PDB file of N, CA, C and O in Angstrom:
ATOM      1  N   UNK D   1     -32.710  -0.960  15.834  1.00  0.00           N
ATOM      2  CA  UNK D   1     -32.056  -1.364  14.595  1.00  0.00           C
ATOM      3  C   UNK D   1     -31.307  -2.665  14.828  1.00  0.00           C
ATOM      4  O   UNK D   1     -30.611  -2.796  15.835  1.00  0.00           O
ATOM      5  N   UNK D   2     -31.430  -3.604  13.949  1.00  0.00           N
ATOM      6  CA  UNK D   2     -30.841  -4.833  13.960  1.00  0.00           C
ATOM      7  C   UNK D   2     -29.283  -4.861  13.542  1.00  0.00           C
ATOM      8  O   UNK D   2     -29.193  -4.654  12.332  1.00  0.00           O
ATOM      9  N   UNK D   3     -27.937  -5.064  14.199  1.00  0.00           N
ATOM     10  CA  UNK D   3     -27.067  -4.546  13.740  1.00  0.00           C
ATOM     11  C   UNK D   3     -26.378  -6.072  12.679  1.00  0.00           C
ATOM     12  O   UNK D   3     -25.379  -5.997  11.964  1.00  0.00           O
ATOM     13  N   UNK D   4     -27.047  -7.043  12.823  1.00  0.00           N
ATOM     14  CA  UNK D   4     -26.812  -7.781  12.374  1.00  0.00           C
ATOM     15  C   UNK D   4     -26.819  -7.901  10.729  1.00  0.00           C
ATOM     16  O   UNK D   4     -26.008  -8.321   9.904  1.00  0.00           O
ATOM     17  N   UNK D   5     -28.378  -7.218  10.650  1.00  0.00           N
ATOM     18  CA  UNK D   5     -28.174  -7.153   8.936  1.00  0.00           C
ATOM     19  C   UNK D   5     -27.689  -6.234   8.330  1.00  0.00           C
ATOM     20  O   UNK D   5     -27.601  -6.097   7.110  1.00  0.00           O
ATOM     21  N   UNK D   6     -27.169  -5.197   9.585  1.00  0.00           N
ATOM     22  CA  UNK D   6     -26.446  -4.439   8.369  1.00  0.00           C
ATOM     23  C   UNK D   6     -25.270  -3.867   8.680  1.00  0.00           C
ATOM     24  O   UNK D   6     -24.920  -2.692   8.797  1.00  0.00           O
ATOM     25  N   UNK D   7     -24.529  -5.264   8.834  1.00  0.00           N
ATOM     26  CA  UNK D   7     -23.327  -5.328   8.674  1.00  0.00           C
ATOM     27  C   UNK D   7     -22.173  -4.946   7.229  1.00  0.00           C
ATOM     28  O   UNK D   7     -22.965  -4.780   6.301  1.00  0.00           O
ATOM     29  N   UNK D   8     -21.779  -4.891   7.074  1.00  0.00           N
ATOM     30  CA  UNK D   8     -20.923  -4.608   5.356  1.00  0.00           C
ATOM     31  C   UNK D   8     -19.011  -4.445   6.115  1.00  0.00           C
ATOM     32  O   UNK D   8     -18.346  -4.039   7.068  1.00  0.00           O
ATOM     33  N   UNK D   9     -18.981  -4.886   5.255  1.00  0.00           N
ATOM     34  CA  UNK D   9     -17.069  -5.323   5.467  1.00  0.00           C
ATOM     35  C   UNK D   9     -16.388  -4.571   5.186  1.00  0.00           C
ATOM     36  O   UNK D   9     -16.288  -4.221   4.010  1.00  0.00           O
ATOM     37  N   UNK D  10     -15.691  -4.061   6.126  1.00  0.00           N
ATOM     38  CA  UNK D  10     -14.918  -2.453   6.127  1.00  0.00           C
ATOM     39  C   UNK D  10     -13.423  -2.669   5.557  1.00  0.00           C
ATOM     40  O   UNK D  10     -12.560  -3.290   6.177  1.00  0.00           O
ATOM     41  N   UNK D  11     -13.225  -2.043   4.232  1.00  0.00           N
ATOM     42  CA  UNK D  11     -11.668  -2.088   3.993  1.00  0.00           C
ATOM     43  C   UNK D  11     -10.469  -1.767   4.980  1.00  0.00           C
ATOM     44  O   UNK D  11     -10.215  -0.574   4.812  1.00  0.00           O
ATOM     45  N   UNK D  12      -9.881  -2.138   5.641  1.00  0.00           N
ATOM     46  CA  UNK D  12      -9.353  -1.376   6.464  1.00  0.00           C
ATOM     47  C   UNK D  12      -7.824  -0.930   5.836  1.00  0.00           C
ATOM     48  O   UNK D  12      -7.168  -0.073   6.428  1.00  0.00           O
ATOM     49  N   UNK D  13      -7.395  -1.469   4.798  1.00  0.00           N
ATOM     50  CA  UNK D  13      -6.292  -0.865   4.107  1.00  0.00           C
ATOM     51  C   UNK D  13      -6.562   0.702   3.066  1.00  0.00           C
ATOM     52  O   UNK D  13      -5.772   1.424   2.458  1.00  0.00           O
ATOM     53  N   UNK D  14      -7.624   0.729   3.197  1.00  0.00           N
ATOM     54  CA  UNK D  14      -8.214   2.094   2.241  1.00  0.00           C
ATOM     55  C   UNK D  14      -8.703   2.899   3.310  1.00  0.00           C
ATOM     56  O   UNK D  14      -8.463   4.101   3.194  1.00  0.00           O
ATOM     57  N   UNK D  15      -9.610   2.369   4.776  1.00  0.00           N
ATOM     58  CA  UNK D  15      -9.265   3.035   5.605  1.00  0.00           C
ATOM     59  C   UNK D  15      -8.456   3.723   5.874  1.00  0.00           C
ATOM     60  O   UNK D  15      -8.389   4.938   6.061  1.00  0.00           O
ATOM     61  N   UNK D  16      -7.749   2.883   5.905  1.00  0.00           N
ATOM     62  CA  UNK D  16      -6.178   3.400   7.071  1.00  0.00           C
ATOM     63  C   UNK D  16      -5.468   4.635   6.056  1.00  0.00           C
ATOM     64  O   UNK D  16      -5.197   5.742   6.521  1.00  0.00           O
ATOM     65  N   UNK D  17      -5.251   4.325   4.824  1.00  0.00           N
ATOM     66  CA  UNK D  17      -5.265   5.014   3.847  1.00  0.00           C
ATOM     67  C   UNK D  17      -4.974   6.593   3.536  1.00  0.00           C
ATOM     68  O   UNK D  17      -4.112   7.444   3.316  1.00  0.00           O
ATOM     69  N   UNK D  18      -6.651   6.265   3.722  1.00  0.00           N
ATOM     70  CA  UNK D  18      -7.408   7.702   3.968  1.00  0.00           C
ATOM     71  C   UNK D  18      -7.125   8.789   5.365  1.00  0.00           C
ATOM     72  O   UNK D  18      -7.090  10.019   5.351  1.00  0.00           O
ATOM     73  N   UNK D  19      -7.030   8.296   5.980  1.00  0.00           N
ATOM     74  CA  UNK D  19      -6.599   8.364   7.541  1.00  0.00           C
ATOM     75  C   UNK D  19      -5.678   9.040   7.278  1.00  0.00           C
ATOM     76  O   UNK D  19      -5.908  10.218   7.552  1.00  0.00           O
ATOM     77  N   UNK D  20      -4.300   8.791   6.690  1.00  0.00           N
ATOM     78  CA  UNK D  20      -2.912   9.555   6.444  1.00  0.00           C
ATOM     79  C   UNK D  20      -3.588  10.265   5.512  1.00  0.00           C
ATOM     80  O   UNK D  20      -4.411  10.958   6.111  1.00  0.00           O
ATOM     81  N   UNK D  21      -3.645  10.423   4.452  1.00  0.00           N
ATOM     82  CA  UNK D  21      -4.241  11.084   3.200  1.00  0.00           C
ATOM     83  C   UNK D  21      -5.075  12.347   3.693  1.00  0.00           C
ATOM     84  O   UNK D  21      -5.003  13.387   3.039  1.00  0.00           O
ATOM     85  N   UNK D  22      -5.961  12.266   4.976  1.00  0.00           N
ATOM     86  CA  UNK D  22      -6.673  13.549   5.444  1.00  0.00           C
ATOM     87  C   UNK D  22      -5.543  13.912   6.743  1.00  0.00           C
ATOM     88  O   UNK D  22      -6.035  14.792   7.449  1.00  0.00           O
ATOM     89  N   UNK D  23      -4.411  13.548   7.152  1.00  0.00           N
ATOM     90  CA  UNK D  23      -3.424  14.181   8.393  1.00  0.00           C
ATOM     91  C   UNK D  23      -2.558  14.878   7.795  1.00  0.00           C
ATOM     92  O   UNK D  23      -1.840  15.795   8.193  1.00  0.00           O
ATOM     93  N   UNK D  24      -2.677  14.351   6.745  1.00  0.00           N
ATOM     94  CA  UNK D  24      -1.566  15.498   5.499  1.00  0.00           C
ATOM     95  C   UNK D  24      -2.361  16.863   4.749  1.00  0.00           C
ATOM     96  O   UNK D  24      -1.966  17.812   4.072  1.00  0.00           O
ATOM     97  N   UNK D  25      -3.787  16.371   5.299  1.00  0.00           N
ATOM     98  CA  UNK D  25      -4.580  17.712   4.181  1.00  0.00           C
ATOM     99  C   UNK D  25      -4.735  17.458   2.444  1.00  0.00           C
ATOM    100  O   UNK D  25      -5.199  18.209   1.587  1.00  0.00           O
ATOM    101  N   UNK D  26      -4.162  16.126   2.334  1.00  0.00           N
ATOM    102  CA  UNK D  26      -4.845  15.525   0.736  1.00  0.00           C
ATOM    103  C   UNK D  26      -6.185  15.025   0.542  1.00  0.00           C
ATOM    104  O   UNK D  26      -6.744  14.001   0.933  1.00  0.00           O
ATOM    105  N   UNK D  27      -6.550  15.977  -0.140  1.00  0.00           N
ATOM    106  CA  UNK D  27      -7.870  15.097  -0.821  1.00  0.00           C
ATOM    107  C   UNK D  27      -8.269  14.155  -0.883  1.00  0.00           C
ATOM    108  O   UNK D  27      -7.180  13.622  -1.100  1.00  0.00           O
ATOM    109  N   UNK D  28      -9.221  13.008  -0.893  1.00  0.00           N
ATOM    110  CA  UNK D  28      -8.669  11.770  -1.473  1.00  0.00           C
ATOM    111  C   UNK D  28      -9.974  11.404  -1.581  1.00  0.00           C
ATOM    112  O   UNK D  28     -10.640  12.064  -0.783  1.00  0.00           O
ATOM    113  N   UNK D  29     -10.724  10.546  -2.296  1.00  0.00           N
ATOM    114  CA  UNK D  29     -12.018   9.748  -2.142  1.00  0.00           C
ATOM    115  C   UNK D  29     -12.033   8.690  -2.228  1.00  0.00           C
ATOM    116  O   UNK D  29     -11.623   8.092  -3.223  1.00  0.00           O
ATOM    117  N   UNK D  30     -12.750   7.879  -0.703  1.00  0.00           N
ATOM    118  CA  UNK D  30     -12.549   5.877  -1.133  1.00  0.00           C
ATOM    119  C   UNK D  30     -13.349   5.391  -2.313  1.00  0.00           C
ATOM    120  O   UNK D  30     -12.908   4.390  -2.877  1.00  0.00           O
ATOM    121  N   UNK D  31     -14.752   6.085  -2.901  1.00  0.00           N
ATOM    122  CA  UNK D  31     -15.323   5.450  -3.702  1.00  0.00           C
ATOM    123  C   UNK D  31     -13.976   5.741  -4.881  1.00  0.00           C
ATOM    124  O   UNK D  31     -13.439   4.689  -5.227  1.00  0.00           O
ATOM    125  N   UNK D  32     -13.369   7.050  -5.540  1.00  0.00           N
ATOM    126  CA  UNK D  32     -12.546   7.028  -7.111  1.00  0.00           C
ATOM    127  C   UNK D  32     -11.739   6.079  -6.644  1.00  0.00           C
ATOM    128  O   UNK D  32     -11.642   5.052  -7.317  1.00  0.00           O
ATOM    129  N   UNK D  33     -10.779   6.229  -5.067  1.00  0.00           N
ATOM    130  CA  UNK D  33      -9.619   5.047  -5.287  1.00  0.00           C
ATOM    131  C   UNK D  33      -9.592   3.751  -5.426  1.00  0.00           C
ATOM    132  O   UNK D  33      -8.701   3.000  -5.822  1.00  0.00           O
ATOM    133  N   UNK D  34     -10.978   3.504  -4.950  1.00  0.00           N
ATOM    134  CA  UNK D  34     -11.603   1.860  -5.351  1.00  0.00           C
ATOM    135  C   UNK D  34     -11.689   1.540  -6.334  1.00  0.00           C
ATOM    136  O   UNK D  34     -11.492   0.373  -6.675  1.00  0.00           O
ATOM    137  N   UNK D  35     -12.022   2.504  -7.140  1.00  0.00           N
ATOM    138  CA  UNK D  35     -12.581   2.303  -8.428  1.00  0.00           C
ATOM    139  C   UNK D  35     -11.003   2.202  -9.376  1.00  0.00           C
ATOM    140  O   UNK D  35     -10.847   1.231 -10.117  1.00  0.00           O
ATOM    141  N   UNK D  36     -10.210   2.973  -9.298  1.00  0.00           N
ATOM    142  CA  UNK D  36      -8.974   3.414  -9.646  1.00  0.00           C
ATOM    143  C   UNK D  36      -8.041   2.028  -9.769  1.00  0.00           C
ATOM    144  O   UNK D  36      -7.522   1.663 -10.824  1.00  0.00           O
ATOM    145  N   UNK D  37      -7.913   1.236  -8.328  1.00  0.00           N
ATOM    146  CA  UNK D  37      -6.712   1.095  -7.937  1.00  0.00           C
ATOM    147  C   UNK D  37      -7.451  -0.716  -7.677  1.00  0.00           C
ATOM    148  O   UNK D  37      -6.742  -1.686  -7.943  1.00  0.00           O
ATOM    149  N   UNK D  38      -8.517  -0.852  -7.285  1.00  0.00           N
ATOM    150  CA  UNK D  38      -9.008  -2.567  -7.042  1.00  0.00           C
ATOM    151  C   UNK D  38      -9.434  -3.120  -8.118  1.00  0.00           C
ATOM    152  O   UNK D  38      -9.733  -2.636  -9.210  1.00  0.00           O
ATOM    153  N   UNK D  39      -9.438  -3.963  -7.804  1.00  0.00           N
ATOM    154  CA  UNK D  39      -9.502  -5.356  -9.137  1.00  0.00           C
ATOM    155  C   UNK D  39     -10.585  -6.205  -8.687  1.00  0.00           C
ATOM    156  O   UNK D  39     -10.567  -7.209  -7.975  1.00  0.00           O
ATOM    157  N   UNK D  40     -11.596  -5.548  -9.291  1.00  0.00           N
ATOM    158  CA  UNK D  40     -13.097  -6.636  -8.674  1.00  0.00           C
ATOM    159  C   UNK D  40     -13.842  -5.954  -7.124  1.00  0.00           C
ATOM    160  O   UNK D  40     -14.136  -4.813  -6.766  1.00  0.00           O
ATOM    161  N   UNK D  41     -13.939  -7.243  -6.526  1.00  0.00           N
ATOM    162  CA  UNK D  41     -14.512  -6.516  -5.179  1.00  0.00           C
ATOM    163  C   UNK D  41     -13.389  -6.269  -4.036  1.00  0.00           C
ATOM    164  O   UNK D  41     -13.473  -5.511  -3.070  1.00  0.00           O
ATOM    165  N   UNK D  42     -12.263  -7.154  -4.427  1.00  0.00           N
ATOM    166  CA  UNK D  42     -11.113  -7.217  -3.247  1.00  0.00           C
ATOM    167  C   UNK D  42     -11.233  -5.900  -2.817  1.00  0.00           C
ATOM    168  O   UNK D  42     -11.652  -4.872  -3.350  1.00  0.00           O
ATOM    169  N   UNK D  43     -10.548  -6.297  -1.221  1.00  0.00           N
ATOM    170  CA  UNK D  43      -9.983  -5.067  -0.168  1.00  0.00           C
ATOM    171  C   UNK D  43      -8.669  -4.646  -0.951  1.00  0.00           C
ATOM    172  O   UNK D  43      -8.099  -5.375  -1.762  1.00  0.00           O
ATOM    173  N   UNK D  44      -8.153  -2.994  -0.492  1.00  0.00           N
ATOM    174  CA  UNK D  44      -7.129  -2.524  -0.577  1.00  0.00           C
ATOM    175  C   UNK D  44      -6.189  -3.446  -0.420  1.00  0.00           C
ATOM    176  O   UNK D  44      -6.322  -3.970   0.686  1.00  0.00           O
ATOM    177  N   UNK D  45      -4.995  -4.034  -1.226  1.00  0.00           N
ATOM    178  CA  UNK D  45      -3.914  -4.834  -0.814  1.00  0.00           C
ATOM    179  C   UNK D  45      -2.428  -3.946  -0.559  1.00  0.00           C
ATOM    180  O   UNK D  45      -2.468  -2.762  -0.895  1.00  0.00           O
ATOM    181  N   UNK D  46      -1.462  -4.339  -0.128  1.00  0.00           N
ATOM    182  CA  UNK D  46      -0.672  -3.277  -0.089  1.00  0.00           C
ATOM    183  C   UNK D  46       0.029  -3.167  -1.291  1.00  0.00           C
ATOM    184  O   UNK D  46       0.821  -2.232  -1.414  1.00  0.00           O
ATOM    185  N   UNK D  47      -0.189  -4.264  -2.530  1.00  0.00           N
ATOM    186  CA  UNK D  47       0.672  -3.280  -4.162  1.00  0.00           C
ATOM    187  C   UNK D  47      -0.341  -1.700  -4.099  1.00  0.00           C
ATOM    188  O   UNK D  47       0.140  -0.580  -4.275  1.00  0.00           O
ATOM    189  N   UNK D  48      -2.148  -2.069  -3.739  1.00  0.00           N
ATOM    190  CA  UNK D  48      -2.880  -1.478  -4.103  1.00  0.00           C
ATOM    191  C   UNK D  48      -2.738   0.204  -3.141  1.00  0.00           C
ATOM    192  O   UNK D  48      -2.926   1.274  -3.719  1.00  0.00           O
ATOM    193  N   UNK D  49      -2.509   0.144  -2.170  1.00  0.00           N
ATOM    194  CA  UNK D  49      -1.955   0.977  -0.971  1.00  0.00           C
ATOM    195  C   UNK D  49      -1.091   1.718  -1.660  1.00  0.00           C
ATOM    196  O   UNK D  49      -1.332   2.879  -1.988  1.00  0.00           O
ATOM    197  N   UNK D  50       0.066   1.051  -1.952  1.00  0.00           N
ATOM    198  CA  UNK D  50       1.254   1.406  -2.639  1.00  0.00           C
ATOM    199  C   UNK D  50       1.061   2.080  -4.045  1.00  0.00           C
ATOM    200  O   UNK D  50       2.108   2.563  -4.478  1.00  0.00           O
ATOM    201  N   UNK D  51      -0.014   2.220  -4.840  1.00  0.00           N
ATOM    202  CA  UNK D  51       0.062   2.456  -6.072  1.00  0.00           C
ATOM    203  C   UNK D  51      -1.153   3.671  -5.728  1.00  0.00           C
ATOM    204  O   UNK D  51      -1.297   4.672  -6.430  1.00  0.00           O
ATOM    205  N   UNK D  52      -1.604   3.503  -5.064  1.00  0.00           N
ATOM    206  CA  UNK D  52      -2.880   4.914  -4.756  1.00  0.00           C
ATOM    207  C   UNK D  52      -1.596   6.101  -3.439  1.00  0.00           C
ATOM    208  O   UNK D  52      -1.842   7.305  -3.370  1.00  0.00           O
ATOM    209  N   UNK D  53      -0.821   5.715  -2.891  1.00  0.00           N
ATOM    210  CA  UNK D  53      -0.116   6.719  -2.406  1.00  0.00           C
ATOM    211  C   UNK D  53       0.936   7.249  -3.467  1.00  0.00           C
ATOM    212  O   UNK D  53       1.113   8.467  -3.467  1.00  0.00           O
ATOM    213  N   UNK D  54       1.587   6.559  -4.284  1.00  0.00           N
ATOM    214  CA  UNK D  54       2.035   7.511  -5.515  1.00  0.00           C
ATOM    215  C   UNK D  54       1.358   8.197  -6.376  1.00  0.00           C
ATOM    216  O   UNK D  54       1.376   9.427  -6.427  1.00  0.00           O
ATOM    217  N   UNK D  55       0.614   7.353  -7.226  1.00  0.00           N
ATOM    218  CA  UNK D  55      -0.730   8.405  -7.219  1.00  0.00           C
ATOM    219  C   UNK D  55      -0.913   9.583  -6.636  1.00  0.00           C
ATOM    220  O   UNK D  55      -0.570  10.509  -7.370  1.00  0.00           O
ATOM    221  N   UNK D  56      -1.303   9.892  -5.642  1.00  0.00           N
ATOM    222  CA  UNK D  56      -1.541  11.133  -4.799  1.00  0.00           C
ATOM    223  C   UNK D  56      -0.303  11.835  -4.251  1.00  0.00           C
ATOM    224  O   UNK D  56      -0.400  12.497  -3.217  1.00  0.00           O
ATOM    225  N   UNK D  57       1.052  11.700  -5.008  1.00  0.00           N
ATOM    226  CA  UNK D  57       2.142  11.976  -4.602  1.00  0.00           C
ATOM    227  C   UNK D  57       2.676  11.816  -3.600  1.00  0.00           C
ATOM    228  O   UNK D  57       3.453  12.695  -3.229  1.00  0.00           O
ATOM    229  N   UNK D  58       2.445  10.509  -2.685  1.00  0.00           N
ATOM    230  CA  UNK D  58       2.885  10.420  -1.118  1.00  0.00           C
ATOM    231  C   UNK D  58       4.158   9.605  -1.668  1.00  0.00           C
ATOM    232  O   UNK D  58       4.055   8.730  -2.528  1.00  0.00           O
ATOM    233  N   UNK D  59       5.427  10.013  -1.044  1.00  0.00           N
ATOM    234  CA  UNK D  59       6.686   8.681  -0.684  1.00  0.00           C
ATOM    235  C   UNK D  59       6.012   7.432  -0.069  1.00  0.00           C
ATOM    236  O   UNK D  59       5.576   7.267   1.070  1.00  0.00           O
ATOM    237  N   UNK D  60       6.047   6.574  -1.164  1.00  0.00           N
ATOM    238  CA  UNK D  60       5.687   5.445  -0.279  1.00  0.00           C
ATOM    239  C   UNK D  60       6.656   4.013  -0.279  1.00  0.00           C
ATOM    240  O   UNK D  60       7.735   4.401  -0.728  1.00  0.00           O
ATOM    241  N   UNK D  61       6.721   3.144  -0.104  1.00  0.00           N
ATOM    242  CA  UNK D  61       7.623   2.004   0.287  1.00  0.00           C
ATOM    243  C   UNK D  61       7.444   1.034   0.780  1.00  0.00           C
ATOM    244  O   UNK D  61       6.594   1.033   1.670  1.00  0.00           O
ATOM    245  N   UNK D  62       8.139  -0.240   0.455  1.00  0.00           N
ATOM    246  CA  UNK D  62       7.956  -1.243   1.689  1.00  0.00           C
ATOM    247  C   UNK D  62       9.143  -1.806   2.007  1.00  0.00           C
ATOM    248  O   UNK D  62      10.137  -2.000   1.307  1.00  0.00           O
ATOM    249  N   UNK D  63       8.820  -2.163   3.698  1.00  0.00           N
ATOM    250  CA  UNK D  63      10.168  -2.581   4.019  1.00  0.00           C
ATOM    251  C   UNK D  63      10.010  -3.852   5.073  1.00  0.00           C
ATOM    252  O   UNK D  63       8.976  -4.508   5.199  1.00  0.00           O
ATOM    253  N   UNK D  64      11.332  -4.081   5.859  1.00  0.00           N
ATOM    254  CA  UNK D  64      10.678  -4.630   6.898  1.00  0.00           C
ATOM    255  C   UNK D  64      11.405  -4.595   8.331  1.00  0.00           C
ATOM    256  O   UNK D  64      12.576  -4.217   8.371  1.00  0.00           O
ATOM    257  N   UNK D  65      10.907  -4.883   9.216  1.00  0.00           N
ATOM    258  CA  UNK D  65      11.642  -3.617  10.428  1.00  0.00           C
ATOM    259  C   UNK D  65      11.189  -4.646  11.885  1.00  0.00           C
ATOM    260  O   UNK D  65      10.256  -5.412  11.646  1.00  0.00           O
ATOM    261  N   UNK D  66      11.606  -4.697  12.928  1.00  0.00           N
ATOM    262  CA  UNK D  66      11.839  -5.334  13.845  1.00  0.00           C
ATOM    263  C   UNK D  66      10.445  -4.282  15.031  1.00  0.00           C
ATOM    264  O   UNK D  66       9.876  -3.336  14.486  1.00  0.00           O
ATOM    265  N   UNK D  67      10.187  -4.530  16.137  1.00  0.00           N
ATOM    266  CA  UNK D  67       9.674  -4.196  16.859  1.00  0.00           C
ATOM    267  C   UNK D  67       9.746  -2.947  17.306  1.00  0.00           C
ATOM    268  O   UNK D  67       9.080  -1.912  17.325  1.00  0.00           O
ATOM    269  N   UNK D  68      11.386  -3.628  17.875  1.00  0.00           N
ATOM    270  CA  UNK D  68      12.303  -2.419  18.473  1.00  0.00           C
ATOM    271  C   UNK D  68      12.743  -1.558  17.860  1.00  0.00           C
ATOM    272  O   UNK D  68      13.265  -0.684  18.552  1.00  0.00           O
ATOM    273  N   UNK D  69      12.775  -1.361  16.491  1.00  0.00           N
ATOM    274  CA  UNK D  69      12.824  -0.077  15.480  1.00  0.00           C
ATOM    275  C   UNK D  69      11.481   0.406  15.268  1.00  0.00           C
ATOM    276  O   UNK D  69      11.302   1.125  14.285  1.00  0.00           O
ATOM    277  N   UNK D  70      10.268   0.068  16.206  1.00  0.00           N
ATOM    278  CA  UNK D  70       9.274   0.530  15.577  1.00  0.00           C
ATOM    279  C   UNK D  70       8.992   2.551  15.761  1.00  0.00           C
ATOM    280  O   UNK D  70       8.170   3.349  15.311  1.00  0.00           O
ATOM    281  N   UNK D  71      10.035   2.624  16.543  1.00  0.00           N
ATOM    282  CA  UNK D  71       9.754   3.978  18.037  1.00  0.00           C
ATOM    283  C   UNK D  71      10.628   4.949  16.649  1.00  0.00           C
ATOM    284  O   UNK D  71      10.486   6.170  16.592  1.00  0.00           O
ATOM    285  N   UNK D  72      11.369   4.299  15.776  1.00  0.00           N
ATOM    286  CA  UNK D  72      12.236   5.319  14.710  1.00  0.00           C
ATOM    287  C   UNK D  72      11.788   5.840  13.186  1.00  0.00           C
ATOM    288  O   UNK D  72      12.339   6.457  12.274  1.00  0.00           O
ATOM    289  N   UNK D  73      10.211   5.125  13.474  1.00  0.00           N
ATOM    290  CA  UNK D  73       9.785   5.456  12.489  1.00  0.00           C
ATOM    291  C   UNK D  73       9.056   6.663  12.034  1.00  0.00           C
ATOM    292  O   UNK D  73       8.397   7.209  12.918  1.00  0.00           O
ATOM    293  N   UNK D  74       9.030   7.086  11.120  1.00  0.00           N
ATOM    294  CA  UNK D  74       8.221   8.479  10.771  1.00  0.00           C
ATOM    295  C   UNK D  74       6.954   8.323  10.448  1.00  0.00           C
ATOM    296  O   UNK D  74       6.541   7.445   9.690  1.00  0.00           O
ATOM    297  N   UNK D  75       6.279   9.160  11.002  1.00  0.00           N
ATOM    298  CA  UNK D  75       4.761   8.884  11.442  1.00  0.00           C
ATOM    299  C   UNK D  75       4.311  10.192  10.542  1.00  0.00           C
ATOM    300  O   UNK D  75       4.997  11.079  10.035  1.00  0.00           O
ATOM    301  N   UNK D  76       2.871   9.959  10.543  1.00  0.00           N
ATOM    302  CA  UNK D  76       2.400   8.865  10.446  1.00  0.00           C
ATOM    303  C   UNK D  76       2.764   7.740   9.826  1.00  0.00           C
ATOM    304  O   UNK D  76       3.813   7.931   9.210  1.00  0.00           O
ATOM    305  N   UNK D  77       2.223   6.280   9.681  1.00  0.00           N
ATOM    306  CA  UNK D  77       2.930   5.238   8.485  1.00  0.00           C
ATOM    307  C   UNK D  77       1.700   4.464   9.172  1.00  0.00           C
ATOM    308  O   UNK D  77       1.150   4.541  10.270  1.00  0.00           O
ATOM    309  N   UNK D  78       1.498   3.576   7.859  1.00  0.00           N
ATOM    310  CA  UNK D  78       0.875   2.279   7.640  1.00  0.00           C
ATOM    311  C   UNK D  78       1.929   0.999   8.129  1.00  0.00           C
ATOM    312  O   UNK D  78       3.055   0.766   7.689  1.00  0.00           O
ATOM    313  N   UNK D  79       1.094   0.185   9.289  1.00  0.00           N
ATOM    314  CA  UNK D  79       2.142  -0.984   9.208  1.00  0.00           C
ATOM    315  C   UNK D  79       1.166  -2.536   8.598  1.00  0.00           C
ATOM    316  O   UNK D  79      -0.012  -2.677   8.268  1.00  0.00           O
ATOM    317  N   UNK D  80       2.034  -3.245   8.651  1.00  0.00           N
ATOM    318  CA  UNK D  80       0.800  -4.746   8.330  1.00  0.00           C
ATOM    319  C   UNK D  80       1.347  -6.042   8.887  1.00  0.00           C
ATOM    320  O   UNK D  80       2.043  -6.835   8.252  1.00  0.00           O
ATOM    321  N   UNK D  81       0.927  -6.179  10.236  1.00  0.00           N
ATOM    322  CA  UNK D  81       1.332  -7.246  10.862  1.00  0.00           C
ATOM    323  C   UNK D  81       1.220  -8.813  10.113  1.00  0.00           C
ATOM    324  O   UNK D  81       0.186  -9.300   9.656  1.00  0.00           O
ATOM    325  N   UNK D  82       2.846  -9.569  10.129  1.00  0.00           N
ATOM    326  CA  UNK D  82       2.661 -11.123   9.226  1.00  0.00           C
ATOM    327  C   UNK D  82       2.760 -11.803  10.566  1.00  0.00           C
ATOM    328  O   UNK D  82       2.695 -13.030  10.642  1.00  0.00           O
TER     329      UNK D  82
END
């Protein structure tokens, strides 16, 4: 198999997502939340993150936090390196 052509571009914010969404035992499907929550073809953004975890009743938030506070955080969690 040629892995070249069949490549396709992995959301990794709907990934990651999903990831918490099944460690909690929630339901969740990437095709409805795509459909739900994106605007065109774009990847998951984090308003979009943010508006599909209320949705599904998760506390969600954004903040912003130093390195060395990373060890105090409650896990699982989504981070997004700037």
């Amino acid at each position: 198999m040629d892995f070249s052509q069949s490549k396709r571009s992995v959301d990794t914010g709907l990934s990651a997502f999903l990831l918490v969404a099944r460690f909690h035992q929630v339901p969740a499907d990437a095709d409805q939340l795509r459909h739900e929550f994106c605007s065109g073809e774009t990847s998951f953004s984090e308003a979009e993150i943010l508006r599909a975890a209320k949705y599904l009743k998760f506390k969600a938030h954004t903040f912003k936090t130093s390195w060395e506070k990373l060890s105090s955080l409650a896990l699982p969690c989504l981070l997004l390196c700037r």
